[in-house]
Each structure stands twice: as structure tokens, then as C-alpha cells.
Amino acid sequence: MLHIKCPHCGMRSQNEFSYGGDASVKRPELNKEISDEEWDNFVYNRKSLRGKHLELWQHLSGCRQWIKVERDTATHEIFNTYKADEEIS
Amino acid sequence: MTQKFRLENGGLINRDKKLSFKFNGKKYYGYEGDTLASALIANGVHLVGRSFKYHRPRGFFGAGVDEPYAIVQLYRNNETEPNIKATEQELFEGLEAKSVNCWPSVNFDIGAINNFLKIFLPAGFYYKTFMWPKSFWYRVYEPFIRKAAGLGVASTKHDKERYEHKYEYCDLLIAGSGPSGLASAYAAAKNGARVILAEDKPRFGGSLLTSDVNIGNQSGEDWANSIISELKEMPNVVVKNRSQVFGYYDHNMLVMSEKVSDHLPKTKKYHPKQRLWYIRAKEVLISSGSIERPLVFGNNDTPGVMLSSAAKEYLKVYGVLVGKNPLVFTNNDSGYETAIEFKKNGVNPIILDSRVNPQSEIIDEAINLGIKIKFSHVVVAAQGYKKVSSADIAKISDDKKQLGTLENIKCDCICVSGFWTPTIHLASQSGNKTKFKEEIDAFVPGTSKQKETTLGAANGIFTLEETLKDSFIAGQDLSKKITNNDNKISFPNVVEKKSSQHDKFWCVPLPKGKSYKRFLDFQNDVAVSDIEIALKEGYRSIEHVKRYTTLGMATDQGKTSNLNGLQLVSDIENKVVPAVGHTTFRPPYTPISIGAIVGREVGQHSKPTRKSPMHSWHEKNNAVFVDAGVWLRPRYYQQGSETLFEASKREAKNVRTNVGVCDVTTLGKIDIKGPDAAELLNRVYTNAWLKLPVGKARYGVMLREDGIVMDDGTTTRISENHYHMTTTTAQAANVLSHLEYYLQLVWPELNVNVVSTTEQWAGAAIAGPKSRKLLEKLLPNNDVSNEGLPFMGYMESELFGVKARIFRISFSGELAYEVNVESNNGQFMWEKIIELGQEFQVQPYGTEALSTLRIEMGHVAGSELDGRTISYDTSLEGLISKKKDFIGKRSLNREAFTSSDRQKIVGVVPLDKKTSIPEGSHLVKDAQAPLPNKKLGHISASCWSVEHDNPFSLAILKDGKNMIGEKLFVMSPLKNKVIPVEIVSSHYVDPKGERVRS
Ligand SMILES: [Zn+2]
């Protein structure tokens, strides 16, 4: 079980969180004309990375905040966690 | 019964407490502190079971967790448990155990015929033979195999025992209390670190209990005891025996199984049987020791052939002789230690050493004691069926290829030592890539992956002095990093005998003309010849060889067989062992009971039960409850001897003719506040929300981004910037997360707050033509006329002094209202409704009637919004705004979603107007068509229409729009039904929706 540092609450066990997928995905703006390809990329197409991955988790049984977690998908090493609106260098 | 093999004195057992026990129905005696294995051996019992494949007789091979043979069915306190190792089960008064894997009895076992037919059971036999003819598998092979095989029987009774889970944090977790575990724990504890020291056996000390060493002028055992007593007194230390750390998971989380009560005849009141510890450790010290490796020779599975370290443990810990005429067969000095212990207790062993001319202090001691030693000698084969009676031995050439003349010598046990295999399971589970250490012919942990350090024998260090030094330093350094304390500990003086180099030889060649089975895996009956066949047939990867031969796949996970198997593959393939590599170690290290894994999450505790504030009223009024997610909801209220069908029909009918009341507390409720609340709703729902006036409710449908319907419900504008959203019971949690996702990540500029209020409000739906009359009685000071409170209207009121929210919304298709009060007033509200509704023949109705009412009205619910349907399919496309964008809209122009023959919801009526239609059935054009018959759609929900008094179903049907009036067939292979039906509109009652507006 992973040990995730919620930037709002501190170290918590994985079972308090739910996974939210790739954090780099940007939803297209509302009312904007976009191609089928762009939309498909947003809805369906995800890279299945091996290695460093910036992803979303929600601290469901805690503060209910969505957070960003930088995790290695192969080793589960967590390098850093960020608040939803935090700048990532 | 006398314990013929028990020594007069010695051992760590309590001879003052004699215990009686039964094995295979026969009564024996042992002592407190025995294991079932040591007590049986003390009584001269060596036949305990039959092997898995050939049903060969099985005895004891080890003295602990590595035991491959002695697995028994245990009976304790009127319960039974399979897969218990006799070498681990502590004896208690009245213990009963039986052999497994033998039928009809251990002494006469019909499966042993396999042994004589063994030519038919080589590697891959099951794969090859039982595949053909296919029909034979079910009728002939499987029943036979099932009857003859197996490692015990699981109880089918409810397990009354209690199992607990515990979560713990510590600075250092130390797995194993041998010399390295004790030394590192002591050093770390002295530095003030929070330490957990775990030992799987009842006694602490590991190898110190059986080895002839001296630490700080004390015997190994005394030193271990003094360290443990000191540790137990320290407040920062938790010392646990009978506790196996069996899994190493991510982020330094380890799981440990503590057997709290298994050693007692009965679990004490309020105690658990077992406790599972989830331990998050800053540092982990693996001091799990090593397991002796077997030597491979003919019939090396005969009862009486066992590890020499086990023989020594039975002698030193339990005061038990595994034989009175022992043969020790070794390729290293460990066998000598066992022989010396025999000799010291008046037994004359013979040592066969495969080495040519080894020299060491230990060997000198054996010679001085007058023990008979034959160098360059090996056991070629054990003789005897149910117990070793003699051994064929021979001289072996220096290149280990040629055997001399066979000689038969009498013996009653053969103690083997093929050197030591470090127990690297935990390190490997942590992700550590292990490396092969040539000097010891075994794998040891490589570079640490997580915060783990492996010490002592587990790390391939077999001298006590080096082990203690490493371990004191590791304990000190790791704790210093955490606590910043630096308590220096002086190393104790260590006296131990020096060993000589072991022999790389491990497998005795077959003598000419003999075809003895030479076993590698003792639990799965995998012999040298099986590996040879697998390799001949082209299997190369060790993972494939393992699966084809089942080497190392038994419940002991190959603790004694893995390395010899690898060695054999590398010998045949002319590779070195590290090039062959080892198979993956996975948790659990040893079998863990299902009870321990499940813990307290059983029965009523498996999930929290949520009840509405009106629950006790429902109970008093004969409600029959149904699980709705985690909620308990009344399914129907039984009158007299009514069935579910009769009761739900009565309740639904009463709603259509008079008035009914239904507990709708479980509906998800989300409170939405903020200046941008309307904008959020406008983006979340498919229809328009910006112009909803205060005091009005609106029905909405929300989609996922892929265009599939996510949920539906009504949302009411309470005040300018305040909305009350309802969701389905099932989706309540998901919808809240969904809203939070968009508010926090996608549109953080929206100034809106959302919070769940599901449990803050108790809800009652009042439905039926007389519902307004009832509401007038409830709210005498309010205008609830069709003008005062129109359809989809909302008002706040007082219900006899209690704050109430009144919504004119309908799920049943009748004139209906929903009343919400704060939860603590729920019961009061409910009783008032029942009391004042008497004159209108009010009746409560449950979920079954609720479903009937919504199905015949054609209202969609969870069974139609099943994660596969879009708005069009559920006839909700009228709610899709063309003017604005919303979540999922861009997906709706996908080709499949716009095709002209897209599936759509329809109604289904059986032609005979009698036969009920099973939910989940398929709709087909031709009932006689050959299989697979093309499916046109499926039945999503069925009811007995109270309006029409015949069965009615909803279905999702291909090209449903153009199918009204068609005759199709409903097919249910599960219920073996074929029903001719007519497709009708999904709105079976009041298609114009006049009643809700009346
Ligand atoms: Zn948090």
C-alpha cells in the first residue's frame, strides 16, 4: 500500500485516496471548435508510461482535495506531491 | 503409551505439564512446549501423510516453516482447519489432528497406486493426458483426482473466531529474532528508536537455541534470553513471538500475521484468534536466517530422511531423538554439529561426508568423540517404504561422477545437510534484485531497493561473530539517523567453532541399472527426471520449467527445493545458476488464513449499514428490508401472510388510487452554494439552467465526457446563489467527486462550494391522487393548490413546528410531493404523515412498489442508466441543449451515437399477458434460429403493471424507435424461457404526463 503525502493533510495511506489518472490532460475549453482527434486525445488516449508520471489523486476520505502526485509507475516511488493549483517546476 | 524417543532430560519443554492429544484417532502424550511434530516423533510416529502426486508415504522433513510434508487437518474447539504444519502447530491439551491427502487411510492409501504407475506421471502429465478426450475430464478424471488429492478440507461452517487488524508505525521493524535480529534490535532500542521485533516461532533466539556457541561468557540461549528480557522492559520496544512477517509491500509497508490463540485449546474471551499487523516502518531489518538445503539421492523422500538442522532442533529444543541409529549425510560441517549432539546424548551416528579430506575444529571434535566418519561417501538410496530401515551407500570418485560398490547399512533415519540457503524472500519482495554468491552457492540480497537491510545468515553470513558485529552496527547506525542518539555498545566476546568449506556437490548420480526417484520438490513430488523431461521438451525459462513441472509451486513455495532445482537446470544446460535466475518470490512467505486477511470485515461488519431516521418505524411495521448499496431500505411492508409480489402490488395500486408514502432519505443530496452555482449546473447538466427561477426545481441529466449518461435527478433553486441537487442513491458519492473534480481542477475560476447533505435531510415522497389533500392537512397554513405549489415548484414551510422543505416532484408519475426535514425530525414527520393520511387510506410503500410505479411510467433508473447508454437511448434527448456546451457534449456526434438504428428504450408486453419476463433476458427476432441467436436488445427492468394488470418490462432495443408494434421473442437461457412479446411504448401509463401536473 502506497504512502502518499497529501499537501493539505500530510502522510496518509493509499486507501484514503482514489486515483484520477494523468494530470497533464487538459480539458478543451467549452464552446471551442476542436477536431475529432483533439477530442479523442482528451477523452480516450493516454500514454501508458513506464517511469515518472504526474497523476491526479483525490484525498477522498480526508480533505476531499484533488492533488497531483509525481510517481514512478514501475517502482511506485513518489517524488513529490502538489496542490491542484500549485506551479510545478 | 510411552514417549520412546524422548530423552530423559534436556530440551526447552515443560516436563511438568503432560498433554494428551490424538493423531488419526489414536491417543498420545507430549509436553507443554512441544509442537505436534516433536510430540509425534517422541512417540515414534513418522508416517503423517501421503505425497501429492504419487501418494508416497510422508514423514517430517524440517522443524518449522520450511516443512514440505507434515501438513495436517487440525481440530480445535469444534472447528477444523486444513493446511496446518505439524512442525509449527504447538501442542495443547486435547489437540486432534488427521492426515490429509490419503484415502481411505494413511497406512492404506489407494492413490499410492500412482507410485507404481509413476511411469505415467512424468512432468506435464496432467497437461498432456487429461486434455483428451475432453469429455473425460468432467466425468472421469476430475472426480477421481479430487477425491484422491488435496491438502485438507476447508470448514463449511461459519467461523466463530475473531480476527483483528492492527495498524502500526515504527522506526525499525526487525523480522527474525536470531542473533542478528537480537543484536540489531538491542542496539536500536538503546538509541531510543521505536522497534518492533518479530519472531515466527514461540521461542526467541533462532539458531542460538540449537548452536553450541558462547556470547559474553553465556551460552547462546542464555544470551538470547537476557537480551529479550531487557527488550521487553523497554517502553519503545514491541517484542512479538508467533508473529510472521510475510509480506513486504510498497513504501516500506510490511504485513505480519500474529497467531494469538492458535496454541491454546480455545481462544480466550475477547481475544482474537489471529491478528494481522500492517506496519509502516522507517527502516526494515531482515534477519530471517537461512534454511538448510537438502541433498538429492534415491528415495530421498522416505520418512526418516530429514534436514540435519531439524534433527538437531528436535534434540536440543524438544529433547526428542528423530532416530536411535542415525546416518548423517553432509557436504559441509553442519552435519557434524548434529552428529555431535547425537553422540553427546548417547546415540552413535555415522557420518557420510561427500568431501575428500575436510579439516576443521568441528570435524576434529567429532573425531575426538569417536564418531564414525566416512569421507568421499554418499547415500545412493534410502531403503524402507513407510520409514527408513537402511541406506545403500557408496564411495564416490573425486569428480563425483563414479560410484563405488554399493553397501547396505542399517539406520533408522538419514539426516541430510546440503549447506544453507539464505531466506531472501522479504528482501526480494521489497524489489531488491538479488545476486548470486558463488562461495555459498546461493542468492543473497543485492542493493537495497526500499529502506531495507538484510543481516546475518539471510545475507549469506554464516559466522556468529561477523553476524553480531554487522547487526550491532546496523541497529546503531540506522537508529542514530532517526533518533540522533548515539549510545555505544561494546561488542560481547564470541566463541564459536570454525567451519571448513562446503562441497559444491549436491546430487548423487544414479547407479547403473537403477531408476530411483530422486526428489527435488518434496511437496509437489517433482523429481530430477521431471526437470530433465521439461528441458528435453524445450522449456528453457526457469519460470516455464517451474510451471510445467510445478517445481516450487506448492504451499511451501519451494523453500527447500528452489536452489536445487536451479542447480539442476544450470547443470543440464551448462549454464551458471545466476544465468538461469530464480523465480519471483511473492507474498505471503507462508500460507496465511483467510480469516486473518478478512479481519473484522465479516457479516454485518463487512460494510457499514446505513439506516434512515425512520428505520425503527419501518421495523415496527413489518418492513422487509433490502440492501440498496450500503443502505437498508424497506422493500415492502408485509400484511399477514402476503408474498413480496402481493404486497408490492397492493402498495403500488394504493399509490395509483389513493396515496402512498415512501422513505426516500437515501437519495443523494448535494448542497451547492456560490455566485457561479448556476453556471456550474449549466456545464454539468445537458439542459439549460441559467434561467431557473428561485423556488423552482428542474430535472437534469449529466453525462461523462465520453457522452454516456452518468446520473439524473432534480435540482432546486433554494435562493439566489443556493441550490439543492439530488442524485440517485448509487451515484451519490461519484457525482460529488465529479463536481469537485471540475471545480478544483478544470474550472477553478468558478466560485462555488459543494458539500454532501445526504444524511442531513430525511425525505418522504407522498404520491397519489389524494396526496394534495394529505399535504393540506400537513401544512394547513400554506397554499398547496396547483397554483400555489405548481408542478416542479418548491416551498419552505413549517410542519407542526418543524422546518420543512416541500418539493413538488414525482418519480411515480402520480401527483406527488417530497417533504424533507432535518434528520432528527424524520421520524416525527413520518408519523404525522401516517397519522393524518389515515382518512385518505395512506399506506407506506417500499422499493418494490416504487420500481413498479416508475417502470410502468417509463421512467429510467439505474438499470437503464447502466454506463452503456446515452441520452437518446433512454429517451432523454429532449433535454439536450443545442445552444450551450456541457460536459460530454462533444462526444455526442460520434458516429455510433448518431446512427439511425441506434438502440432505444421501449416497453415489452407478453402476448399472453400472463408470463413474467425475467430481467436480463435477450430479445430476438426468431426463437428457432440456430445459436448464437442474434440479440436485438435486452430486458432492463420488469414489473407487474398495476394499471393494466399484466406483466410489463422496459427494454433497450436496437432501432427501438421503429420497432413499436413489432412481435419479438424474449429468450432467457438461464430460466429456460421463450416468451412471445409485443413491443410497445415505454410510457405504459399516462403517456402525456397529465397526472403529475393535475
Ligand atoms: Zn488531504
PDB file of C-alpha atoms and ligand atoms in Angstrom, chain A residues 5-10 12 16-17 58-65 67, ligand 1:
ATOM      1  CA  LYS A   5       1.731  12.885   1.258  1.00  0.00           C
ATOM      2  CA  CYS A   6      -1.401  14.971   0.886  1.00  0.00           C
ATOM      3  CA  PRO A   7      -0.161  18.576   0.597  1.00  0.00           C
ATOM      4  CA  HIS A   8      -3.066  19.608   2.832  1.00  0.00           C
ATOM      5  CA  CYS A   9      -3.108  16.806   5.436  1.00  0.00           C
ATOM      6  CA  GLY A  10       0.290  15.077   5.477  1.00  0.00           C
ATOM      7  CA  ARG A  12      -1.697   9.157   4.575  1.00  0.00           C
ATOM      8  CA  GLU A  16      -7.794   7.147   1.819  1.00  0.00           C
ATOM      9  CA  PHE A  17      -7.287   8.204  -1.811  1.00  0.00           C
ATOM     10  CA  GLN A  58      -8.332  12.700  -4.673  1.00  0.00           C
ATOM     11  CA  HIS A  59      -8.000  12.609  -0.900  1.00  0.00           C
ATOM     12  CA  LEU A  60     -11.451  11.081  -0.737  1.00  0.00           C
ATOM     13  CA  SER A  61     -11.592  10.005   2.902  1.00  0.00           C
ATOM     14  CA  GLY A  62      -9.727  13.105   4.033  1.00  0.00           C
ATOM     15  CA  CYS A  63      -9.856  16.698   2.866  1.00  0.00           C
ATOM     16  CA  ARG A  64     -11.536  15.761  -0.474  1.00  0.00           C
ATOM     17  CA  GLN A  65      -8.997  17.809  -2.374  1.00  0.00           C
ATOM     18  CA  ILE A  67      -3.943  16.663  -5.687  1.00  0.00           C
TER      19      ILE A  67
HETATM   20 ZN    ZN C   1      -5.849  15.777   2.409  1.00  0.00          ZN
END
